[in-house]
Amino acid sequence: MSVIKRYSSRHLFICLFVTIAGFIAGTARAAIVRGTVTDPLGAPVAHAQVALVANGAVLTSATTGADGSYQITTPAAGRFYVVAAGKTFHQMTTAGFYAGSMDAVEQNLVLEPEWVRQEIVVTATGTPLPQAQVSSSVTLIPRIGFETHADLVDTLRQVPGTMVVQSGQRGSTTSLFVRGGNSDANKVTYDGVTAEDVGGRYNYGDVSTTGVTSVETYRGPNSVLYGSDAASGVVGFVSPRGTTASPSIFYSGDGGNFNTYRNEFQLAGAHRKLDYYGAFSRLNTSNSLPMDKYHVVIAAANLGWQPSGATQIRGTARHSVSSTGLPGAYDFYSVANDGRQSDQDTYIGATVENQTSLAWHNLARYGLARKREQAVQWYPAGILTQSGGFFPTSNYYGLPVTIRGANGFSVSGQALLNYTTDNFSVYPNSFDFVSNRDQLYAQSDYRFSPHMVGLIGFRFENERGSERSAAYFIDQSLERTNYDYTAQIQGDVRNRLFYTLGGSLLKNALYGTETNPRIGLAYYAVRPGSGIFRGTKLKFNFAKGVKEPTLTEQFGSLYAFLSTQPGGAAAIQSFHVSRIAAERARSYDGGIEQNLFGQRVLLRVTYFHNEFGNQIESVSGGVIPQLLPNLTPAQQQQLETLLQNTFSSLNLNSLDFRAQGLEAEAEYGIGRRVFLRGGYTYLDGKVQRSFSSSSLHPTFNTGTSTGPVPSFSNVPIGAFSPLTGARPFRRAPHTGFASASYNSGKWSAQVIGGFASRSDDSTFLSFSDIEQGDSLLLPNRNLDPGFAKIDLGGSYQVLPWMGVYAQLDNLLSDQHIAPIGYQSLPLNFRTGIRLALGKGMTR
């Protein structure tokens, strides 16, 4: 009996040991997915349902605890995503991720309110953060907001505080002014890779919707995180990622009026550690003006590989080839110029991310940008005409026209279009512009506690640029090597007070060392919740930013000119002439956000005050000696002698202007199918200091020797730049937008409108009438027309694999949306079909 008892005890011990060992071994081979589920303010969401999904099937699920945490264990290895849902919240899904059999992966989810969209944004802090916790003004527009559009020009008009100016029809140069700043004061990125030219210029008219899944716009300086050029705002384009277990192939093709057609192909999917996305599209159109054909070809790719649950390697690429006619300001000539501009832009990024521990995250990114632009003119368009004036000569003029400003004033005559070869023009001629950049960015962020995150970053970039024209013997190039150092801390106090404190040190090869601070605070006086008036957020921001000069600004500076003149080097030293320097920005803003009716309605109101100083402007060489400080009469005479060899203006840091205003925005979710959004911006801009010849000595239109004196002959005019005390050009004091979208599954529709009041501008036709005079200038105030541009788009899913769609733009057929002189594209439409082969779309 004792033997049996002894054997049973031993057998029981062995079975228990094998069971425990097997459990430990099984656990060691299991993938662990854990994290927290919070609301937009970071407060934990208890009793939320969390599911682990693979290949469209739920593998296992869990419920969050009182602290919002969850943990899911699965013996499978592969690609997963986590789905979470809670009472009064949208169901949210993470991006797809890979987890191996021995990986522990953290996946945190932020549940959005059921009615109002609260996105995750990154441009404000450099790390993903719910919009509700951000003090800065950030707008994220997902792909559903531009699904049927071919480009993103009208999408950018749906952002408060911005003014989009397209100088012509589809494909023409398009600029973005953020809160009154200059159009070249914005950092532009594709998947984190800097995309603007050296010095900040960027043409938004070429940005196709192909390969873009969202657009994020940050308003205000953010040189702390993005270095030079982020003096007014940041625009980030993000590409899609593949998520479906099997390859998904998509095709869309459409056609419309003005000989417009577009084809787009997409391939996406994911397999174990790899996810992939690729796209190719081409759009062609003739536009409505002669000599204005446009085409753009886009190729984009996004490849990701996760060797483990903690490490991700991602490569992105985007290549754009475009060509557009340059008919010019057609309303000034009634003759189209024969120019053409071609662009070839390539952006490549390679990023390595590692979640070193639950609290420590590291990122390193290499970015490459290669940009080429060629502007060509084959012959001098226009009518060869003998002009009068002090030096009678022959040039090419447009037809007789009447130019009417939105301010009610008008002038008539023929405008100079092209010079003859006798007047130093060469035909054909071309100008080539090159802008190259190689960039390395490293970032490390550490979570000291659930309420505090620290971030440090380093950026190195090598920029090369050139301008060349064989016809005019121009061959200039430059190279800049720059370094940025960043430190930032962010967090919250009791999920109620949110803060961001940061600073940067920028070392630029051209303008030297600059420091930039940034402070952001957001406080919830009333936390969101059920009720009519719940959720009151107060916010405040202060920041400084810098912008480096463009290629043409550096090449055309006073310092560069003197460097090429005999005796110029000595003059630079004697007169203390410095290199062209950085443009600076200082901004502060404050506002309130209010949720209404159980978070069904969200209202935002923000006041901003910006100072843009040390800005670069073109100054007549003849007045520069009188403007430079501390020069004796003898030194002024010496400088005048050196400058007599230039017939053009030179660039100086001599412009200051202010821009303050008010942004208002409203969002309203009606059920799950209807979403309304609208906004209004008031902008008060004022030039405070200017050395341009027009500002120092305004121009007056006194007519021609044979024509009547115009009724505004005593009104001072800024021929090429605004006068001191006036508004900066092409920034309307009143802008707004409105949109309504409907989505029922099979049906979707969206109507959007962009609105702007009249804005200040110039015809820029100084010395351009038939007598080489100024009779074609108009007063600057309210010269550009106001407009209302309304677009309608929609789609219908006929079959699971086939859908149809249509997009109608400019329903009111307003041809004066562009600045004065330029005709906008009238009512235009595209209709097409979508085909899908596969199980899902990209994310």
PDB file of N, CA, C and O in Angstrom, residues 464-519:
ATOM      1  N   ARG A 464      22.005  71.575 -51.979  1.00  0.00           N
ATOM      2  CA  ARG A 464      22.711  72.087 -53.150  1.00  0.00           C
ATOM      3  C   ARG A 464      21.680  72.643 -54.113  1.00  0.00           C
ATOM      4  O   ARG A 464      20.638  72.034 -54.335  1.00  0.00           O
ATOM      5  N   GLY A 465      21.978  73.793 -54.664  1.00  0.00           N
ATOM      6  CA  GLY A 465      21.053  74.403 -55.606  1.00  0.00           C
ATOM      7  C   GLY A 465      21.788  75.135 -56.706  1.00  0.00           C
ATOM      8  O   GLY A 465      22.940  75.551 -56.548  1.00  0.00           O
ATOM      9  N   SER A 466      21.114  75.312 -57.837  1.00  0.00           N
ATOM     10  CA  SER A 466      21.730  76.032 -58.951  1.00  0.00           C
ATOM     11  C   SER A 466      20.665  76.648 -59.831  1.00  0.00           C
ATOM     12  O   SER A 466      19.516  76.193 -59.871  1.00  0.00           O
ATOM     13  N   GLU A 467      21.054  77.710 -60.523  1.00  0.00           N
ATOM     14  CA  GLU A 467      20.242  78.368 -61.545  1.00  0.00           C
ATOM     15  C   GLU A 467      21.112  78.546 -62.782  1.00  0.00           C
ATOM     16  O   GLU A 467      22.236  79.070 -62.685  1.00  0.00           O
ATOM     17  N   ARG A 468      20.588  78.119 -63.925  1.00  0.00           N
ATOM     18  CA  ARG A 468      21.387  78.182 -65.150  1.00  0.00           C
ATOM     19  C   ARG A 468      20.525  78.624 -66.326  1.00  0.00           C
ATOM     20  O   ARG A 468      19.375  78.230 -66.445  1.00  0.00           O
ATOM     21  N   SER A 469      21.116  79.429 -67.193  1.00  0.00           N
ATOM     22  CA  SER A 469      20.507  79.812 -68.460  1.00  0.00           C
ATOM     23  C   SER A 469      21.621  80.110 -69.447  1.00  0.00           C
ATOM     24  O   SER A 469      22.322  81.121 -69.310  1.00  0.00           O
ATOM     25  N   ALA A 470      21.794  79.218 -70.423  1.00  0.00           N
ATOM     26  CA  ALA A 470      22.863  79.400 -71.390  1.00  0.00           C
ATOM     27  C   ALA A 470      22.626  80.651 -72.230  1.00  0.00           C
ATOM     28  O   ALA A 470      23.583  81.353 -72.602  1.00  0.00           O
ATOM     29  N   ALA A 471      21.354  80.963 -72.522  1.00  0.00           N
ATOM     30  CA  ALA A 471      21.041  82.112 -73.366  1.00  0.00           C
ATOM     31  C   ALA A 471      21.459  83.423 -72.714  1.00  0.00           C
ATOM     32  O   ALA A 471      21.825  84.380 -73.407  1.00  0.00           O
ATOM     33  N   TYR A 472      21.414  83.474 -71.369  1.00  0.00           N
ATOM     34  CA  TYR A 472      21.737  84.718 -70.662  1.00  0.00           C
ATOM     35  C   TYR A 472      23.019  84.587 -69.837  1.00  0.00           C
ATOM     36  O   TYR A 472      23.255  85.389 -68.933  1.00  0.00           O
ATOM     37  N   PHE A 473      23.809  83.567 -70.113  1.00  0.00           N
ATOM     38  CA  PHE A 473      25.112  83.376 -69.474  1.00  0.00           C
ATOM     39  C   PHE A 473      25.008  83.339 -67.947  1.00  0.00           C
ATOM     40  O   PHE A 473      25.845  83.891 -67.232  1.00  0.00           O
ATOM     41  N   ILE A 474      23.958  82.688 -67.466  1.00  0.00           N
ATOM     42  CA  ILE A 474      23.765  82.540 -66.014  1.00  0.00           C
ATOM     43  C   ILE A 474      24.166  81.131 -65.615  1.00  0.00           C
ATOM     44  O   ILE A 474      23.683  80.149 -66.184  1.00  0.00           O
ATOM     45  N   ASP A 475      25.050  81.025 -64.657  1.00  0.00           N
ATOM     46  CA  ASP A 475      25.475  79.725 -64.140  1.00  0.00           C
ATOM     47  C   ASP A 475      25.912  79.920 -62.696  1.00  0.00           C
ATOM     48  O   ASP A 475      27.062  80.241 -62.405  1.00  0.00           O
ATOM     49  N   GLN A 476      24.965  79.744 -61.771  1.00  0.00           N
ATOM     50  CA  GLN A 476      25.221  79.979 -60.356  1.00  0.00           C
ATOM     51  C   GLN A 476      24.832  78.737 -59.561  1.00  0.00           C
ATOM     52  O   GLN A 476      23.829  78.087 -59.852  1.00  0.00           O
ATOM     53  N   SER A 477      25.611  78.439 -58.540  1.00  0.00           N
ATOM     54  CA  SER A 477      25.308  77.287 -57.698  1.00  0.00           C
ATOM     55  C   SER A 477      25.738  77.589 -56.271  1.00  0.00           C
ATOM     56  O   SER A 477      26.554  78.483 -56.022  1.00  0.00           O
ATOM     57  N   LEU A 478      25.176  76.838 -55.344  1.00  0.00           N
ATOM     58  CA  LEU A 478      25.518  77.015 -53.935  1.00  0.00           C
ATOM     59  C   LEU A 478      25.385  75.690 -53.207  1.00  0.00           C
ATOM     60  O   LEU A 478      24.752  74.736 -53.690  1.00  0.00           O
ATOM     61  N   GLU A 479      25.965  75.652 -52.016  1.00  0.00           N
ATOM     62  CA  GLU A 479      25.843  74.485 -51.137  1.00  0.00           C
ATOM     63  C   GLU A 479      25.746  74.975 -49.708  1.00  0.00           C
ATOM     64  O   GLU A 479      26.468  75.890 -49.297  1.00  0.00           O
ATOM     65  N   ARG A 480      24.824  74.375 -48.958  1.00  0.00           N
ATOM     66  CA  ARG A 480      24.658  74.707 -47.548  1.00  0.00           C
ATOM     67  C   ARG A 480      24.672  73.422 -46.721  1.00  0.00           C
ATOM     68  O   ARG A 480      23.996  72.453 -47.063  1.00  0.00           O
ATOM     69  N   THR A 481      25.414  73.435 -45.649  1.00  0.00           N
ATOM     70  CA  THR A 481      25.425  72.321 -44.702  1.00  0.00           C
ATOM     71  C   THR A 481      24.889  72.830 -43.377  1.00  0.00           C
ATOM     72  O   THR A 481      25.458  73.755 -42.778  1.00  0.00           O
ATOM     73  N   ASN A 482      23.799  72.235 -42.911  1.00  0.00           N
ATOM     74  CA  ASN A 482      23.070  72.758 -41.762  1.00  0.00           C
ATOM     75  C   ASN A 482      22.917  71.689 -40.684  1.00  0.00           C
ATOM     76  O   ASN A 482      22.829  70.490 -40.978  1.00  0.00           O
ATOM     77  N   TYR A 483      22.829  72.168 -39.424  1.00  0.00           N
ATOM     78  CA  TYR A 483      22.639  71.284 -38.279  1.00  0.00           C
ATOM     79  C   TYR A 483      21.543  71.860 -37.387  1.00  0.00           C
ATOM     80  O   TYR A 483      21.511  73.067 -37.135  1.00  0.00           O
ATOM     81  N   ASP A 484      20.656  70.992 -36.901  1.00  0.00           N
ATOM     82  CA  ASP A 484      19.614  71.403 -35.957  1.00  0.00           C
ATOM     83  C   ASP A 484      19.679  70.506 -34.728  1.00  0.00           C
ATOM     84  O   ASP A 484      19.841  69.283 -34.845  1.00  0.00           O
ATOM     85  N   TYR A 485      19.492  71.096 -33.543  1.00  0.00           N
ATOM     86  CA  TYR A 485      19.434  70.352 -32.291  1.00  0.00           C
ATOM     87  C   TYR A 485      18.128  70.715 -31.589  1.00  0.00           C
ATOM     88  O   TYR A 485      17.801  71.901 -31.457  1.00  0.00           O
ATOM     89  N   THR A 486      17.410  69.708 -31.136  1.00  0.00           N
ATOM     90  CA  THR A 486      16.074  69.919 -30.569  1.00  0.00           C
ATOM     91  C   THR A 486      15.955  69.251 -29.211  1.00  0.00           C
ATOM     92  O   THR A 486      16.457  68.134 -29.009  1.00  0.00           O
ATOM     93  N   ALA A 487      15.287  69.918 -28.277  1.00  0.00           N
ATOM     94  CA  ALA A 487      14.928  69.324 -26.987  1.00  0.00           C
ATOM     95  C   ALA A 487      13.515  69.765 -26.644  1.00  0.00           C
ATOM     96  O   ALA A 487      13.162  70.942 -26.820  1.00  0.00           O
ATOM     97  N   GLN A 488      12.709  68.826 -26.177  1.00  0.00           N
ATOM     98  CA  GLN A 488      11.302  69.133 -25.902  1.00  0.00           C
ATOM     99  C   GLN A 488      10.786  68.231 -24.788  1.00  0.00           C
ATOM    100  O   GLN A 488      11.205  67.081 -24.660  1.00  0.00           O
ATOM    101  N   ILE A 489       9.900  68.768 -23.999  1.00  0.00           N
ATOM    102  CA  ILE A 489       9.212  67.982 -22.983  1.00  0.00           C
ATOM    103  C   ILE A 489       7.730  68.275 -23.082  1.00  0.00           C
ATOM    104  O   ILE A 489       7.320  69.414 -23.317  1.00  0.00           O
ATOM    105  N   GLN A 490       6.921  67.246 -22.982  1.00  0.00           N
ATOM    106  CA  GLN A 490       5.472  67.411 -23.076  1.00  0.00           C
ATOM    107  C   GLN A 490       4.801  66.469 -22.098  1.00  0.00           C
ATOM    108  O   GLN A 490       5.374  65.479 -21.646  1.00  0.00           O
ATOM    109  N   GLY A 491       3.579  66.797 -21.749  1.00  0.00           N
ATOM    110  CA  GLY A 491       2.852  65.936 -20.829  1.00  0.00           C
ATOM    111  C   GLY A 491       1.573  66.596 -20.367  1.00  0.00           C
ATOM    112  O   GLY A 491       1.049  67.515 -21.003  1.00  0.00           O
ATOM    113  N   ASP A 492       1.066  66.107 -19.234  1.00  0.00           N
ATOM    114  CA  ASP A 492      -0.179  66.633 -18.707  1.00  0.00           C
ATOM    115  C   ASP A 492      -0.178  66.544 -17.195  1.00  0.00           C
ATOM    116  O   ASP A 492       0.618  65.814 -16.590  1.00  0.00           O
ATOM    117  N   VAL A 493      -1.057  67.302 -16.600  1.00  0.00           N
ATOM    118  CA  VAL A 493      -1.288  67.266 -15.159  1.00  0.00           C
ATOM    119  C   VAL A 493      -2.734  66.842 -14.948  1.00  0.00           C
ATOM    120  O   VAL A 493      -3.666  67.566 -15.323  1.00  0.00           O
ATOM    121  N   ARG A 494      -2.910  65.619 -14.444  1.00  0.00           N
ATOM    122  CA  ARG A 494      -4.229  65.056 -14.139  1.00  0.00           C
ATOM    123  C   ARG A 494      -5.149  65.028 -15.369  1.00  0.00           C
ATOM    124  O   ARG A 494      -6.350  65.219 -15.259  1.00  0.00           O
ATOM    125  N   ASN A 495      -4.562  64.816 -16.555  1.00  0.00           N
ATOM    126  CA  ASN A 495      -5.345  64.733 -17.794  1.00  0.00           C
ATOM    127  C   ASN A 495      -6.215  65.977 -18.007  1.00  0.00           C
ATOM    128  O   ASN A 495      -7.274  65.907 -18.637  1.00  0.00           O
ATOM    129  N   ARG A 496      -5.705  67.094 -17.499  1.00  0.00           N
ATOM    130  CA  ARG A 496      -6.502  68.319 -17.589  1.00  0.00           C
ATOM    131  C   ARG A 496      -5.693  69.495 -18.146  1.00  0.00           C
ATOM    132  O   ARG A 496      -6.189  70.261 -18.970  1.00  0.00           O
ATOM    133  N   LEU A 497      -4.464  69.622 -17.677  1.00  0.00           N
ATOM    134  CA  LEU A 497      -3.561  70.648 -18.176  1.00  0.00           C
ATOM    135  C   LEU A 497      -2.497  69.961 -19.037  1.00  0.00           C
ATOM    136  O   LEU A 497      -1.754  69.110 -18.540  1.00  0.00           O
ATOM    137  N   PHE A 498      -2.431  70.327 -20.305  1.00  0.00           N
ATOM    138  CA  PHE A 498      -1.481  69.726 -21.237  1.00  0.00           C
ATOM    139  C   PHE A 498      -0.455  70.786 -21.634  1.00  0.00           C
ATOM    140  O   PHE A 498      -0.809  71.937 -21.896  1.00  0.00           O
ATOM    141  N   TYR A 499       0.811  70.379 -21.692  1.00  0.00           N
ATOM    142  CA  TYR A 499       1.866  71.353 -21.943  1.00  0.00           C
ATOM    143  C   TYR A 499       2.894  70.789 -22.933  1.00  0.00           C
ATOM    144  O   TYR A 499       3.099  69.582 -23.041  1.00  0.00           O
ATOM    145  N   THR A 500       3.542  71.714 -23.650  1.00  0.00           N
ATOM    146  CA  THR A 500       4.670  71.406 -24.522  1.00  0.00           C
ATOM    147  C   THR A 500       5.682  72.527 -24.375  1.00  0.00           C
ATOM    148  O   THR A 500       5.355  73.699 -24.573  1.00  0.00           O
ATOM    149  N   LEU A 501       6.911  72.175 -23.995  1.00  0.00           N
ATOM    150  CA  LEU A 501       7.991  73.145 -23.825  1.00  0.00           C
ATOM    151  C   LEU A 501       9.179  72.655 -24.646  1.00  0.00           C
ATOM    152  O   LEU A 501       9.629  71.523 -24.461  1.00  0.00           O
ATOM    153  N   GLY A 502       9.675  73.497 -25.526  1.00  0.00           N
ATOM    154  CA  GLY A 502      10.778  73.048 -26.367  1.00  0.00           C
ATOM    155  C   GLY A 502      11.643  74.186 -26.838  1.00  0.00           C
ATOM    156  O   GLY A 502      11.293  75.359 -26.765  1.00  0.00           O
ATOM    157  N   GLY A 503      12.806  73.825 -27.333  1.00  0.00           N
ATOM    158  CA  GLY A 503      13.729  74.789 -27.899  1.00  0.00           C
ATOM    159  C   GLY A 503      14.643  74.116 -28.899  1.00  0.00           C
ATOM    160  O   GLY A 503      14.817  72.890 -28.880  1.00  0.00           O
ATOM    161  N   SER A 504      15.185  74.914 -29.822  1.00  0.00           N
ATOM    162  CA  SER A 504      16.077  74.358 -30.835  1.00  0.00           C
ATOM    163  C   SER A 504      17.246  75.297 -31.062  1.00  0.00           C
ATOM    164  O   SER A 504      17.157  76.509 -30.841  1.00  0.00           O
ATOM    165  N   LEU A 505      18.344  74.712 -31.516  1.00  0.00           N
ATOM    166  CA  LEU A 505      19.532  75.453 -31.921  1.00  0.00           C
ATOM    167  C   LEU A 505      19.804  75.091 -33.377  1.00  0.00           C
ATOM    168  O   LEU A 505      20.025  73.919 -33.694  1.00  0.00           O
ATOM    169  N   LEU A 506      19.754  76.072 -34.250  1.00  0.00           N
ATOM    170  CA  LEU A 506      19.942  75.864 -35.681  1.00  0.00           C
ATOM    171  C   LEU A 506      21.255  76.503 -36.114  1.00  0.00           C
ATOM    172  O   LEU A 506      21.505  77.669 -35.825  1.00  0.00           O
ATOM    173  N   LYS A 507      22.065  75.712 -36.809  1.00  0.00           N
ATOM    174  CA  LYS A 507      23.335  76.224 -37.346  1.00  0.00           C
ATOM    175  C   LYS A 507      23.268  76.084 -38.859  1.00  0.00           C
ATOM    176  O   LYS A 507      23.416  75.002 -39.406  1.00  0.00           O
ATOM    177  N   ASN A 508      23.017  77.225 -39.540  1.00  0.00           N
ATOM    178  CA  ASN A 508      22.859  77.242 -40.979  1.00  0.00           C
ATOM    179  C   ASN A 508      24.115  77.791 -41.635  1.00  0.00           C
ATOM    180  O   ASN A 508      24.680  78.784 -41.162  1.00  0.00           O
ATOM    181  N   ALA A 509      24.533  77.169 -42.726  1.00  0.00           N
ATOM    182  CA  ALA A 509      25.773  77.583 -43.384  1.00  0.00           C
ATOM    183  C   ALA A 509      25.712  79.014 -43.886  1.00  0.00           C
ATOM    184  O   ALA A 509      26.738  79.687 -43.983  1.00  0.00           O
ATOM    185  N   LEU A 510      24.515  79.496 -44.196  1.00  0.00           N
ATOM    186  CA  LEU A 510      24.382  80.846 -44.733  1.00  0.00           C
ATOM    187  C   LEU A 510      24.171  81.886 -43.639  1.00  0.00           C
ATOM    188  O   LEU A 510      24.899  82.874 -43.560  1.00  0.00           O
ATOM    189  N   TYR A 511      23.180  81.677 -42.786  1.00  0.00           N
ATOM    190  CA  TYR A 511      22.823  82.738 -41.846  1.00  0.00           C
ATOM    191  C   TYR A 511      23.352  82.524 -40.434  1.00  0.00           C
ATOM    192  O   TYR A 511      23.099  83.333 -39.543  1.00  0.00           O
ATOM    193  N   GLY A 512      24.068  81.447 -40.171  1.00  0.00           N
ATOM    194  CA  GLY A 512      24.690  81.278 -38.865  1.00  0.00           C
ATOM    195  C   GLY A 512      23.791  80.565 -37.870  1.00  0.00           C
ATOM    196  O   GLY A 512      23.002  79.693 -38.236  1.00  0.00           O
ATOM    197  N   THR A 513      23.886  80.953 -36.607  1.00  0.00           N
ATOM    198  CA  THR A 513      23.198  80.264 -35.518  1.00  0.00           C
ATOM    199  C   THR A 513      21.960  81.028 -35.091  1.00  0.00           C
ATOM    200  O   THR A 513      21.997  82.243 -34.896  1.00  0.00           O
ATOM    201  N   GLU A 514      20.857  80.297 -34.938  1.00  0.00           N
ATOM    202  CA  GLU A 514      19.599  80.866 -34.458  1.00  0.00           C
ATOM    203  C   GLU A 514      19.013  79.926 -33.413  1.00  0.00           C
ATOM    204  O   GLU A 514      19.148  78.698 -33.506  1.00  0.00           O
ATOM    205  N   THR A 515      18.358  80.504 -32.413  1.00  0.00           N
ATOM    206  CA  THR A 515      17.654  79.710 -31.408  1.00  0.00           C
ATOM    207  C   THR A 515      16.168  80.006 -31.488  1.00  0.00           C
ATOM    208  O   THR A 515      15.759  81.137 -31.778  1.00  0.00           O
ATOM    209  N   ASN A 516      15.375  78.983 -31.214  1.00  0.00           N
ATOM    210  CA  ASN A 516      13.921  79.126 -31.324  1.00  0.00           C
ATOM    211  C   ASN A 516      13.234  78.426 -30.162  1.00  0.00           C
ATOM    212  O   ASN A 516      13.385  77.217 -29.997  1.00  0.00           O
ATOM    213  N   PRO A 517      12.473  79.156 -29.340  1.00  0.00           N
ATOM    214  CA  PRO A 517      11.693  78.531 -28.270  1.00  0.00           C
ATOM    215  C   PRO A 517      10.255  78.257 -28.713  1.00  0.00           C
ATOM    216  O   PRO A 517       9.775  78.827 -29.702  1.00  0.00           O
ATOM    217  N   ARG A 518       9.589  77.401 -27.978  1.00  0.00           N
ATOM    218  CA  ARG A 518       8.179  77.134 -28.238  1.00  0.00           C
ATOM    219  C   ARG A 518       7.514  76.698 -26.937  1.00  0.00           C
ATOM    220  O   ARG A 518       8.039  75.849 -26.203  1.00  0.00           O
ATOM    221  N   ILE A 519       6.345  77.289 -26.659  1.00  0.00           N
ATOM    222  CA  ILE A 519       5.562  76.958 -25.464  1.00  0.00           C
ATOM    223  C   ILE A 519       4.118  76.742 -25.894  1.00  0.00           C
ATOM    224  O   ILE A 519       3.544  77.557 -26.626  1.00  0.00           O
TER     225      ILE A 519
END
